[in-house]
Coordinates of C-alpha atoms and ligand atoms in Angstrom, one line a residue:
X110 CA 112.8 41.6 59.9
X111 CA 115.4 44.2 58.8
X112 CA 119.2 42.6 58.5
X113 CA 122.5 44.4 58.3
X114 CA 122.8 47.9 59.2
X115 CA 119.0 48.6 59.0
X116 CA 119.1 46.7 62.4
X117 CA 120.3 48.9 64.1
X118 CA 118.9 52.2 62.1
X119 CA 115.7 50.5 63.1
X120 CA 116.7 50.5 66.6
X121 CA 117.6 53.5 66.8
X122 CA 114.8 55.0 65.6
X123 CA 112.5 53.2 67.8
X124 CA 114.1 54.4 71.0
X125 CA 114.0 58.3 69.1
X126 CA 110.8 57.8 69.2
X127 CA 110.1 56.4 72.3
X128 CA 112.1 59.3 74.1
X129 CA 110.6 62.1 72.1
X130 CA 107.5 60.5 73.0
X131 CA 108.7 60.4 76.9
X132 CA 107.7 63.6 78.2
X133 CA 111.8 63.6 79.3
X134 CA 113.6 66.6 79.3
X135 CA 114.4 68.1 76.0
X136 CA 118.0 68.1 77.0
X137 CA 117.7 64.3 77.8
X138 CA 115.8 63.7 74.4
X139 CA 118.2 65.3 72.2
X140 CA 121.1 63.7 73.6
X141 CA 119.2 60.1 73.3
X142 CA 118.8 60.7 69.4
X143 CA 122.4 62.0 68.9
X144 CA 123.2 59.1 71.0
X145 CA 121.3 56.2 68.7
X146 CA 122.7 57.9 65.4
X147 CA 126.1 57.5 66.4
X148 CA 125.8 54.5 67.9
X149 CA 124.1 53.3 64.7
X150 CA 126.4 54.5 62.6
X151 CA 129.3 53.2 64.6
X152 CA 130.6 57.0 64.3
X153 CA 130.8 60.5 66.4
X154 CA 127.6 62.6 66.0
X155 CA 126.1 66.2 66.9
X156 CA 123.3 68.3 66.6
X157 CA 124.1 72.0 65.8
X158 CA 121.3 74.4 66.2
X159 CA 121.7 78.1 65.0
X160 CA 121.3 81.0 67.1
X161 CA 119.5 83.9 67.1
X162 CA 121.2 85.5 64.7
X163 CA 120.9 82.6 62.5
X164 CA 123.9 82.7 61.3
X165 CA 126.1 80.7 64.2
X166 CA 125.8 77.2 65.0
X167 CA 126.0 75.8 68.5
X168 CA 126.3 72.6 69.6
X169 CA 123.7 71.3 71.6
X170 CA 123.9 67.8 71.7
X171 CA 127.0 65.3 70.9
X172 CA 128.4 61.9 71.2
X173 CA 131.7 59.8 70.7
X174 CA 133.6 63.3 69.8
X175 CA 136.7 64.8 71.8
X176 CA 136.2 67.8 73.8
X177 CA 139.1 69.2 71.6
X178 CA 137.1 69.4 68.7
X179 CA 133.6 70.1 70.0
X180 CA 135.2 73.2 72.2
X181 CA 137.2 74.2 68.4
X182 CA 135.2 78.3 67.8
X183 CA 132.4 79.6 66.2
X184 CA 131.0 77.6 63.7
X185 CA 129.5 80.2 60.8
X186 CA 126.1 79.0 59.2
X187 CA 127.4 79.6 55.8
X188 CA 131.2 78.2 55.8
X189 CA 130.4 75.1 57.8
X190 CA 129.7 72.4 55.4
X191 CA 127.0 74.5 54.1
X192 CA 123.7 72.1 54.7
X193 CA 121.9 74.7 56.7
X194 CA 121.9 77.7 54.3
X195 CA 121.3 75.6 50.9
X196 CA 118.7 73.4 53.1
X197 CA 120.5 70.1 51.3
X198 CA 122.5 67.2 52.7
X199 CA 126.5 67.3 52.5
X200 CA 128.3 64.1 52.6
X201 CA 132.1 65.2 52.9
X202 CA 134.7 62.1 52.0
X203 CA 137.8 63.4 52.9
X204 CA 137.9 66.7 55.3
X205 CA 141.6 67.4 54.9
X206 CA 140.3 67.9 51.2
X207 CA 137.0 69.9 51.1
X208 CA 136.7 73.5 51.5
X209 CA 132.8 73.4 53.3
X210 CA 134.9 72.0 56.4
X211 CA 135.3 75.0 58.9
X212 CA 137.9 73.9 60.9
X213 CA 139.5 70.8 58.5
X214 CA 142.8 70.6 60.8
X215 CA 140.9 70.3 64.1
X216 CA 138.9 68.1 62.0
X217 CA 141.9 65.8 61.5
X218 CA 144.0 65.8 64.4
X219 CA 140.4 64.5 66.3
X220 CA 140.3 61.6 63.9
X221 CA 137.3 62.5 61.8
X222 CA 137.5 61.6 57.8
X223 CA 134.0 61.6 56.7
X224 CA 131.2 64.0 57.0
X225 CA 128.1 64.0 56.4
X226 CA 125.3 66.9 57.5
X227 CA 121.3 66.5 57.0
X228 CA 119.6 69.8 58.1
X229 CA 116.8 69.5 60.6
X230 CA 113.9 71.3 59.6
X231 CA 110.8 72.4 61.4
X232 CA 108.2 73.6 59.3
X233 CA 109.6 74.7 56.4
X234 CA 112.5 76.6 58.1
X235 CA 116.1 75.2 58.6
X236 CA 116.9 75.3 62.4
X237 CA 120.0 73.6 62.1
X238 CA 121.8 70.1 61.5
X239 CA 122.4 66.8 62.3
X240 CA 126.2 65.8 61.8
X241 CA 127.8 62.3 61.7
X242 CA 131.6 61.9 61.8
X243 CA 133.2 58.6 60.8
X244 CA 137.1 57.9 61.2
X245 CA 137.3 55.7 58.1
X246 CA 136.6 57.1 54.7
X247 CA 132.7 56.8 54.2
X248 CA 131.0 56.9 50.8
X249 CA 127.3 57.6 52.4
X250 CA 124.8 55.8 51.0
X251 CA 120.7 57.6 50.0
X252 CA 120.1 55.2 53.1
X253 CA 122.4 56.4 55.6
X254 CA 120.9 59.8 54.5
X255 CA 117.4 58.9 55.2
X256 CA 118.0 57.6 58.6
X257 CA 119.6 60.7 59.8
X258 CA 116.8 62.9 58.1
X259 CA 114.6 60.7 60.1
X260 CA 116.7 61.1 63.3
X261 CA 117.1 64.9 62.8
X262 CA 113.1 65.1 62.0
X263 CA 113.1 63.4 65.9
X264 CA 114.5 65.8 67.4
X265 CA 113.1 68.8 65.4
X266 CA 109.6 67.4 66.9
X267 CA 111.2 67.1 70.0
X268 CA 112.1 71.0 70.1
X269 CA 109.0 71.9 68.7
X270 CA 106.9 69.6 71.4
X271 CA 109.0 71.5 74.1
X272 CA 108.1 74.9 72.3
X273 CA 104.7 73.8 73.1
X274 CA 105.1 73.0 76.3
X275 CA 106.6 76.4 77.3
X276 CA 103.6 77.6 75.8
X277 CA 105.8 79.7 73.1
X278 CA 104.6 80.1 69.2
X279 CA 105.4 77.0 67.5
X280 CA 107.2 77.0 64.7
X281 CA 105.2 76.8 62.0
X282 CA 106.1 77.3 58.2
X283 CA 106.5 81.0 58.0
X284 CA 106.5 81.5 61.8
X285 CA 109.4 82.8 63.7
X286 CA 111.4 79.9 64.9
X287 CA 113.6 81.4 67.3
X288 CA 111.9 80.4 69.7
X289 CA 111.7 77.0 68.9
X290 CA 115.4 77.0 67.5
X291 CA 117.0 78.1 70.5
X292 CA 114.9 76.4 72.6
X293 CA 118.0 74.1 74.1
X294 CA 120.0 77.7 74.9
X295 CA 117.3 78.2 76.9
X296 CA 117.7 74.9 78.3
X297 CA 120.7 76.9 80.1
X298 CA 118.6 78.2 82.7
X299 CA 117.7 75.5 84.4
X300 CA 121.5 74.3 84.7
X301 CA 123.0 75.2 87.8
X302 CA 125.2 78.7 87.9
X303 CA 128.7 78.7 89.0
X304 CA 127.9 82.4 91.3
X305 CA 125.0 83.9 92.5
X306 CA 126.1 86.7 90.2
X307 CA 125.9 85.3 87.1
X308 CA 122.1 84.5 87.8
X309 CA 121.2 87.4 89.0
X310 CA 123.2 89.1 85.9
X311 CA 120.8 86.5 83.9
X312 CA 118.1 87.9 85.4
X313 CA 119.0 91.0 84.1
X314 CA 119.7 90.0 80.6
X315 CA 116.6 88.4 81.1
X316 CA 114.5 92.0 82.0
X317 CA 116.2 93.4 78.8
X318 CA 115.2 91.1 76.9
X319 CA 118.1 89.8 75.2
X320 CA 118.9 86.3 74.4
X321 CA 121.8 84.5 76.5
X322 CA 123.0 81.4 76.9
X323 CA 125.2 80.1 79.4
X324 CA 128.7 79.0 79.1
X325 CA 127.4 77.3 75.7
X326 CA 131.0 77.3 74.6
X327 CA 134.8 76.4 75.5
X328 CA 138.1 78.0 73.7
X329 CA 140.8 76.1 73.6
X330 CA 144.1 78.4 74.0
X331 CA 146.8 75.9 74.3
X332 CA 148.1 72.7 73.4
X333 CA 150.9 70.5 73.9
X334 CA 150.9 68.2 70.9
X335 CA 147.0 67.2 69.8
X336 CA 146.2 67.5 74.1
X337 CA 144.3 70.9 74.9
X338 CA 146.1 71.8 77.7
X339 CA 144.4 75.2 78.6
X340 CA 140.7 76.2 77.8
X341 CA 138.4 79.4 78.0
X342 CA 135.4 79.4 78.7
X343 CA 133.2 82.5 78.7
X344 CA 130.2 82.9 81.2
X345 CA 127.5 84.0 79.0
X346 CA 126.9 84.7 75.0
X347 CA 124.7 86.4 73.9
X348 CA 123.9 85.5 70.3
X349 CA 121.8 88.6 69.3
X350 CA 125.0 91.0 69.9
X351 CA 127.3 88.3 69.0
X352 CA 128.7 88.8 72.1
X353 CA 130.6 87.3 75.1
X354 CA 130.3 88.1 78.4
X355 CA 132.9 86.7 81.6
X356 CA 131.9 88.0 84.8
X357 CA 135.0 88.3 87.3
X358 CA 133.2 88.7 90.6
X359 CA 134.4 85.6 92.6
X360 CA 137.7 85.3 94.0
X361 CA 140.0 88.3 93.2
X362 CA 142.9 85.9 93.1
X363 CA 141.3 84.5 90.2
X364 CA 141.5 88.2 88.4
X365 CA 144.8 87.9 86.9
X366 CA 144.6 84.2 85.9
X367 CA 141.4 85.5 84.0
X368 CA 142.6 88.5 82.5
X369 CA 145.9 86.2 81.1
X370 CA 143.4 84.1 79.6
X371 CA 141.7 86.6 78.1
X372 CA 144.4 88.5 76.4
X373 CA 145.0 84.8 74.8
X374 CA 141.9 84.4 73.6
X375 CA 141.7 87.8 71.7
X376 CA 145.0 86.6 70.1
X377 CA 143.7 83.6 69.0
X378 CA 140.4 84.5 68.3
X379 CA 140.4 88.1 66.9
X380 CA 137.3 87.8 65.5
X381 CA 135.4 87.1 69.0
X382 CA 133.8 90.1 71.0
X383 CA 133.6 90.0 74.5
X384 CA 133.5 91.9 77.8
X385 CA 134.9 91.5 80.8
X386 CA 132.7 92.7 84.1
X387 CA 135.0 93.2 87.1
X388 CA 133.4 92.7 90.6
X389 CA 133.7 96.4 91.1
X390 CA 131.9 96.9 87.5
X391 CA 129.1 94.6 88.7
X392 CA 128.5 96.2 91.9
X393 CA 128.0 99.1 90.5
X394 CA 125.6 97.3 87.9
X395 CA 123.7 96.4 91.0
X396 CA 123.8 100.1 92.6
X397 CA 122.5 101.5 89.7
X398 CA 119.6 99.3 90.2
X399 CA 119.5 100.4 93.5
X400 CA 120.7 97.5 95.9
X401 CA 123.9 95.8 96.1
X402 CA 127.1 96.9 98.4
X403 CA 127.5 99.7 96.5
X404 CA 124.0 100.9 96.9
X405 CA 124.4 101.9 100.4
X406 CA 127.5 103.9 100.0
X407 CA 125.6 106.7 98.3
X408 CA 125.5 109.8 100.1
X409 CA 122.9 112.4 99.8
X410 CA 123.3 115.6 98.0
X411 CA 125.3 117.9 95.4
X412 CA 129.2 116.7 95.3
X413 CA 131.5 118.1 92.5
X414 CA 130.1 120.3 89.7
X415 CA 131.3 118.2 86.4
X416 CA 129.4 121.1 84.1
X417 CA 127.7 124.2 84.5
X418 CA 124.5 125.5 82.9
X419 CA 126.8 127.9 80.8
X420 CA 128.5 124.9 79.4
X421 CA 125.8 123.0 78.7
X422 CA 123.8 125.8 77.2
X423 CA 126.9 125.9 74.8
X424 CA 127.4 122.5 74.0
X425 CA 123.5 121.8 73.7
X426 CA 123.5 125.0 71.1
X427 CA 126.3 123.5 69.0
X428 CA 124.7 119.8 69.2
X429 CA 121.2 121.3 67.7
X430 CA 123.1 123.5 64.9
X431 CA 124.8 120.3 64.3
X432 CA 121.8 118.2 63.6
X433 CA 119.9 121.0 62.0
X434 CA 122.9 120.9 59.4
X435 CA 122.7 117.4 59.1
X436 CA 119.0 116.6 58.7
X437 CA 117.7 119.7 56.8
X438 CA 115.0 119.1 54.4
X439 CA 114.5 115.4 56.5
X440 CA 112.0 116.4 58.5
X441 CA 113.1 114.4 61.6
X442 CA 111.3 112.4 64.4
X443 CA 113.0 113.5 67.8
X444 CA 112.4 110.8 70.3
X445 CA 112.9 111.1 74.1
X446 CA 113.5 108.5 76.7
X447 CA 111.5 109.8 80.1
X448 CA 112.3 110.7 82.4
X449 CA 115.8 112.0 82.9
X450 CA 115.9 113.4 78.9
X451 CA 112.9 116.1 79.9
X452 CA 115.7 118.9 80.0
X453 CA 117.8 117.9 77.5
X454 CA 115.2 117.6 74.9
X455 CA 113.5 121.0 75.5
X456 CA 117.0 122.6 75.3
X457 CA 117.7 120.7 72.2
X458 CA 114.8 121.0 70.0
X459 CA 114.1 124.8 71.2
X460 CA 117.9 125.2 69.1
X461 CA 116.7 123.3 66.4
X462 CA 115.9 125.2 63.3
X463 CA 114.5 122.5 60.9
X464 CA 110.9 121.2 61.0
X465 CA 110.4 118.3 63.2
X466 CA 108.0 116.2 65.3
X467 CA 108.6 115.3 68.9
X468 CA 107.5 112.6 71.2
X469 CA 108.5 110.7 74.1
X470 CA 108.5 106.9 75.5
X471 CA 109.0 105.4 78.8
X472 CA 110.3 102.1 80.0
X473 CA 110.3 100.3 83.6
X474 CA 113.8 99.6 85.5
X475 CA 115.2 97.1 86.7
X476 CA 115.0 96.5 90.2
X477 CA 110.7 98.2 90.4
X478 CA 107.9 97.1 91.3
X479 CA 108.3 94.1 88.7
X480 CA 111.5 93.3 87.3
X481 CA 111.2 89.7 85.1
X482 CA 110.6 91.9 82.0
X483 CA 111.3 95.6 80.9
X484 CA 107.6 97.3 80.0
X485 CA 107.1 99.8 77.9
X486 CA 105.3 102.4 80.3
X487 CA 104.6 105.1 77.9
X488 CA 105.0 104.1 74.3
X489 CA 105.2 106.8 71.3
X490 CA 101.9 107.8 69.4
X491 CA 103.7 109.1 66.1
X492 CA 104.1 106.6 63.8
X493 CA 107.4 106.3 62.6
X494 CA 107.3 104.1 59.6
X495 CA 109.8 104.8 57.3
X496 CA 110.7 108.0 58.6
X497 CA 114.1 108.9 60.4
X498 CA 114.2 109.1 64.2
X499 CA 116.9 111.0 65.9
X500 CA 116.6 108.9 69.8
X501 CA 117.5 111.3 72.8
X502 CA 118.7 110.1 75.6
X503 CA 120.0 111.8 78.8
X504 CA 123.0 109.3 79.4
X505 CA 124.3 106.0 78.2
X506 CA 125.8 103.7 80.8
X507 CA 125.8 100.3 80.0
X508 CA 123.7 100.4 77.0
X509 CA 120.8 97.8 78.1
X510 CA 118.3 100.5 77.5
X511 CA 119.4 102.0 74.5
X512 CA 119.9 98.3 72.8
X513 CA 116.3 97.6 73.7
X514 CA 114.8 100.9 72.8
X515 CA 116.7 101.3 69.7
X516 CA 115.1 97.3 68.7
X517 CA 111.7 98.3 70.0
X518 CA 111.8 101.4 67.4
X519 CA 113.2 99.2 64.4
X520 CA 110.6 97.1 64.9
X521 CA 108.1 99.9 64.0
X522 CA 109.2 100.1 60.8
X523 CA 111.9 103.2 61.1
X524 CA 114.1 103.7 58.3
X525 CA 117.2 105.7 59.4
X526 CA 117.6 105.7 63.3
X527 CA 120.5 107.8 65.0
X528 CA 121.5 108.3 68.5
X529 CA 121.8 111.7 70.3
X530 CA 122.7 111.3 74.3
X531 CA 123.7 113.9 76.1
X532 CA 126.0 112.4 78.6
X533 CA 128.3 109.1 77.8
X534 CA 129.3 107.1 80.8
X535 CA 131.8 104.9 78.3
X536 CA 133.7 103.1 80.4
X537 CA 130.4 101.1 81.9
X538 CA 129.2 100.1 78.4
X539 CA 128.3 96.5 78.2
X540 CA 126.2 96.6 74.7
X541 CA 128.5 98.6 72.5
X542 CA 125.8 100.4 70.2
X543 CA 127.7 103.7 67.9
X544 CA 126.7 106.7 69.6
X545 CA 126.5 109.3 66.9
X546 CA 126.4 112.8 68.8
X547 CA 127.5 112.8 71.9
X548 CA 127.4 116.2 74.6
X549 CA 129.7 115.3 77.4
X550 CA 131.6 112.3 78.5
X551 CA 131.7 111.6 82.1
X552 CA 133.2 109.5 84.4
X553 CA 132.5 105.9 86.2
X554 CA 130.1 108.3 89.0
X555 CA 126.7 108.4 89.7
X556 CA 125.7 112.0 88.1
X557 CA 122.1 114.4 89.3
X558 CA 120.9 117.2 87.7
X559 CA 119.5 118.6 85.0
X560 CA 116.8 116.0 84.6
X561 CA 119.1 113.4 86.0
X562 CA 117.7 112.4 89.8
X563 CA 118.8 110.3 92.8
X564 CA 115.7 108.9 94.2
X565 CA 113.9 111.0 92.1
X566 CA 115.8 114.4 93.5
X567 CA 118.1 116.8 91.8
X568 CA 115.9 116.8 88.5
X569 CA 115.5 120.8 88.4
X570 CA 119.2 121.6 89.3
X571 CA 120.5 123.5 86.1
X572 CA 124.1 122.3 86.1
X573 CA 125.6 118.4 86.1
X574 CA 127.4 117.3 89.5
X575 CA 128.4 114.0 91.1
X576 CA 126.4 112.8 93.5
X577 CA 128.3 113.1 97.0
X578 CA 130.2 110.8 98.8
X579 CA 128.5 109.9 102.1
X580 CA 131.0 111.5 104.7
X581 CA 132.3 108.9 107.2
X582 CA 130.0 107.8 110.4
X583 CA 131.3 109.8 113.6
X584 CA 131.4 106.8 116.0
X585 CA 130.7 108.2 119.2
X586 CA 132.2 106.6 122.7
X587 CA 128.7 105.8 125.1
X588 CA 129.6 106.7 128.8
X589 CA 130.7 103.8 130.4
Ligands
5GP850 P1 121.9 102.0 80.7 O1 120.7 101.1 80.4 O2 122.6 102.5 79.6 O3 122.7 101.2 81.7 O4 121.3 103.2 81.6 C1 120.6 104.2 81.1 C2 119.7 104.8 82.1 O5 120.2 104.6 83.4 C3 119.6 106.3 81.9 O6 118.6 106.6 81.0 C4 119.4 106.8 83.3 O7 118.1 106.8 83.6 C5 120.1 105.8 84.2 N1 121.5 106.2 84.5 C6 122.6 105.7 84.2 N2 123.7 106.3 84.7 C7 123.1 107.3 85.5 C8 123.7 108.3 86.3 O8 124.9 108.4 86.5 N3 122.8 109.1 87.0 C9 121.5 109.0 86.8 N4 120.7 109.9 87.5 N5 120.9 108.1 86.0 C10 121.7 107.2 85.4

């Protein structure tokens, strides 16, 4: 019968297993095993898991910490005690003293002394950590060590088991554990959202493919004394763009209370990139896709000219000399996102005077026929391995399709890639990708012509305009 402090590892380690074992919820499972080594150790714990990126951890599961601390930033793979890149436990005695403690004075002021991180592993690949925080000064012994390597192998089976059950790749060693790894981010989904908007803006995110999670993370932005007094916390992050997201379309009385906060939290936290979506931006997120208020305001036919055929002869000309002068002797793939790029790139290439090979792809919208996942309708037939693409597009708006275009053609192996659009609706950009030639910039409207349609209209007109405004319903008296 184990004595002492092996008592309760034991313990611990049976109901691990028994949970993992459960068929629970990951969520539930995690926070059990975080639970029973904290509770064992008579300490605070966490497990941190890193993103997509792989070089952020998240918290995913805690007990016995403050909010203050567990809401503290970012915590970077590499300057965060360090177990997750080297693959090795780190036992910290002091962390006012040691340099592998990110954040040593929120560290302090929450009451933590001692450290000590064990990676969790699945396969051979580090997916992140399980951390125990003590407030006395703890020398931690070889077994104090094992039983959190045992804990943190718990709840690395635990993620893997639910990678099963989703029916995604396991991680396996060598395998891409992404999946796996951020398997509690996507645990997200199933938690309730705050606004209809931000689930349907998931389910956008979602149709682009890119990896979010939701409100994973709180800022604190001010304090009075050790208290947090005021807090941020963003709606949606998405690791793979290392980027935040706060939608603004509930109440508009909230808008200046939000937009406060946010110029705090770029003070405080310089280094974090994020975006704000007004309700009017969203909207018009939704219009593009073709429903949402804004959808039926659209009127039919030509409204203000922005540029005329002239002028876009011109600027195409000086666009293709350009590019010619730049990738002479390169031998460049030109790539073409159908439809609305037709024009555009038979203007372009036609001005080009270096050799060159041209082809086209196509993707699905969102908003069609099936809108859970963007599919690639037409894909290239060049192969583009180690060669340089120029990508064409006809306009960048928020930059969804470019991001996943641009990852879909990296993924092929190509190894220069720049971007050539012709229009640049800036101000709508969500996903800020570095446009490198750019023909026009145009305004927050919905623009027609030259390849660009409304309901598949306007393709064939030779000059850009704005689509017109609808003009205002005559209401008409009935006879009495
Ligand atoms: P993004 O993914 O950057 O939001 O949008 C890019 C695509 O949306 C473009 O290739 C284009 O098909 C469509 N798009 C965005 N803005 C406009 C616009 O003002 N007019 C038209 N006709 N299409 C647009």
């Amino acid at each position: 019968m184990p004595v002492g402090k092996e008592r309760y590892y034991y313990k611990a380690v049976r109901r691990a297993s028994a949970a993992v074992n459960s068929g629970l919820e990951l969520k539930a499972v995690l926070a059990t095993i975080v639970r029973g080594t904290a509770r064992a150790m008579n300490a605070g714990a966490s497990l941190v898991l890193l993103d997509a990126t792989k070089k952020k951890l998240i918290h995913s599961a805690s007990w016995g910490l403050p909010q203050s601390y567990l809401r503290k930033g970012i915590m970077d793979a590499d300057r965060s005690l360090t177990e997750v890149p080297t693959g090795q436990p780190v036992a910290i005695l002091d962390v006012a003293q040691d340099s592998r403690v990110q954040y040593p004075d929120l560290a302090r002021k929450a009451g933590i002394v001692s450290m000590l991180g064990v990676p969790l592993t699945i396969g051979a690949t580090v997916a992140g950590s399980m951390r125990v925080y003590t407030r006395q000064t703890v020398e931690f012994s070889n077994q104090d060590i094992n039983f959190v390597t045992a804990m943190a192998n718990l709840a690395a089976v635990a993620i893997n088991n639910d990678a099963l059950r989703q029916q995604k790749t396991p991680a396996e060693p060598g395998g891409d554990l992404s999946e796996a790894g951020t398997a509690p981010l996507r645990q997200a989904r199933s938690a309730s959202f705050a606004h209809p908007s931000e689930e349907e803006f998931a389910q956008i995110l979602d149709f682009y493919n890119i990896e979010w999670a939701y409100e994973p993370q709180s800022f604190p932005l001010a304090w009075e004394g050790e208290r947090v007094t005021e807090m941020f916390t963003p709606d949606f992050y998405l690791p793979g763009l290392e980027l935040y997201v706060e939608l603004t379309t509930m109440k508009q009385s909230l808008v200046t209370e939000k937009n406060h906060k946010l110029r705090c939290l770029r003070e405080l936290y310089p280094e974090i990139n994020i975006t704000l979506l007004y309700k009017k931006d969203f909207d018009r997120l939704l219009a593009k896709f073709g429903y949402g208020p804004l959808a039926q305001e659209r009127g039919q036919g030509v409204g203000e000219i922005l540029h005329s055929s002239a002028e876009i002869q011109r600027r195409v000309r000086e666009m293709a000399k350009k590019l010619s002068k730049d990738y002479a002797n390169r031998r460049p793939v030109m790539i073409g996102v159908l439809r609305g790029v037709f024009c555009f790139m038979a203007d372009l290439i036609r001005q080009m005077t270096i050799p060159l090979d041209v082809d086209f792809m196509a993707i699905s919208y969102y908003g069609g026929e099936d809108s859970t996942i963007v599919k690639i309708t037409k894909d290239i037939d060049i192969n583009v391995d180690g060669r340089l693409v120029i990508l064409v597009e006809d306009i960048v708006d928020t930059g969804f399709t470019l991001n996943f275009v641009i990852n879909h053609l990296k993924a092929k192996g190509v190894a220069e890639l720049v971007v050539c659009t012709l229009l640049d609706k800036r101000t709508r950009r969500i996903i800020d990708i570095p446009l490198d030639y750019v023909g026009f910039k145009v305004p927050d409207e919905f623009v027609i012509g030259y390849g660009l349609d409304y309901r598949e209209e306007y393709r064939n007109l030779p000059f850009i305009s704005l689509l017109s405004k609808p003009s205002p319903l005559k209401i008409r008296r009935g006879k009495r």
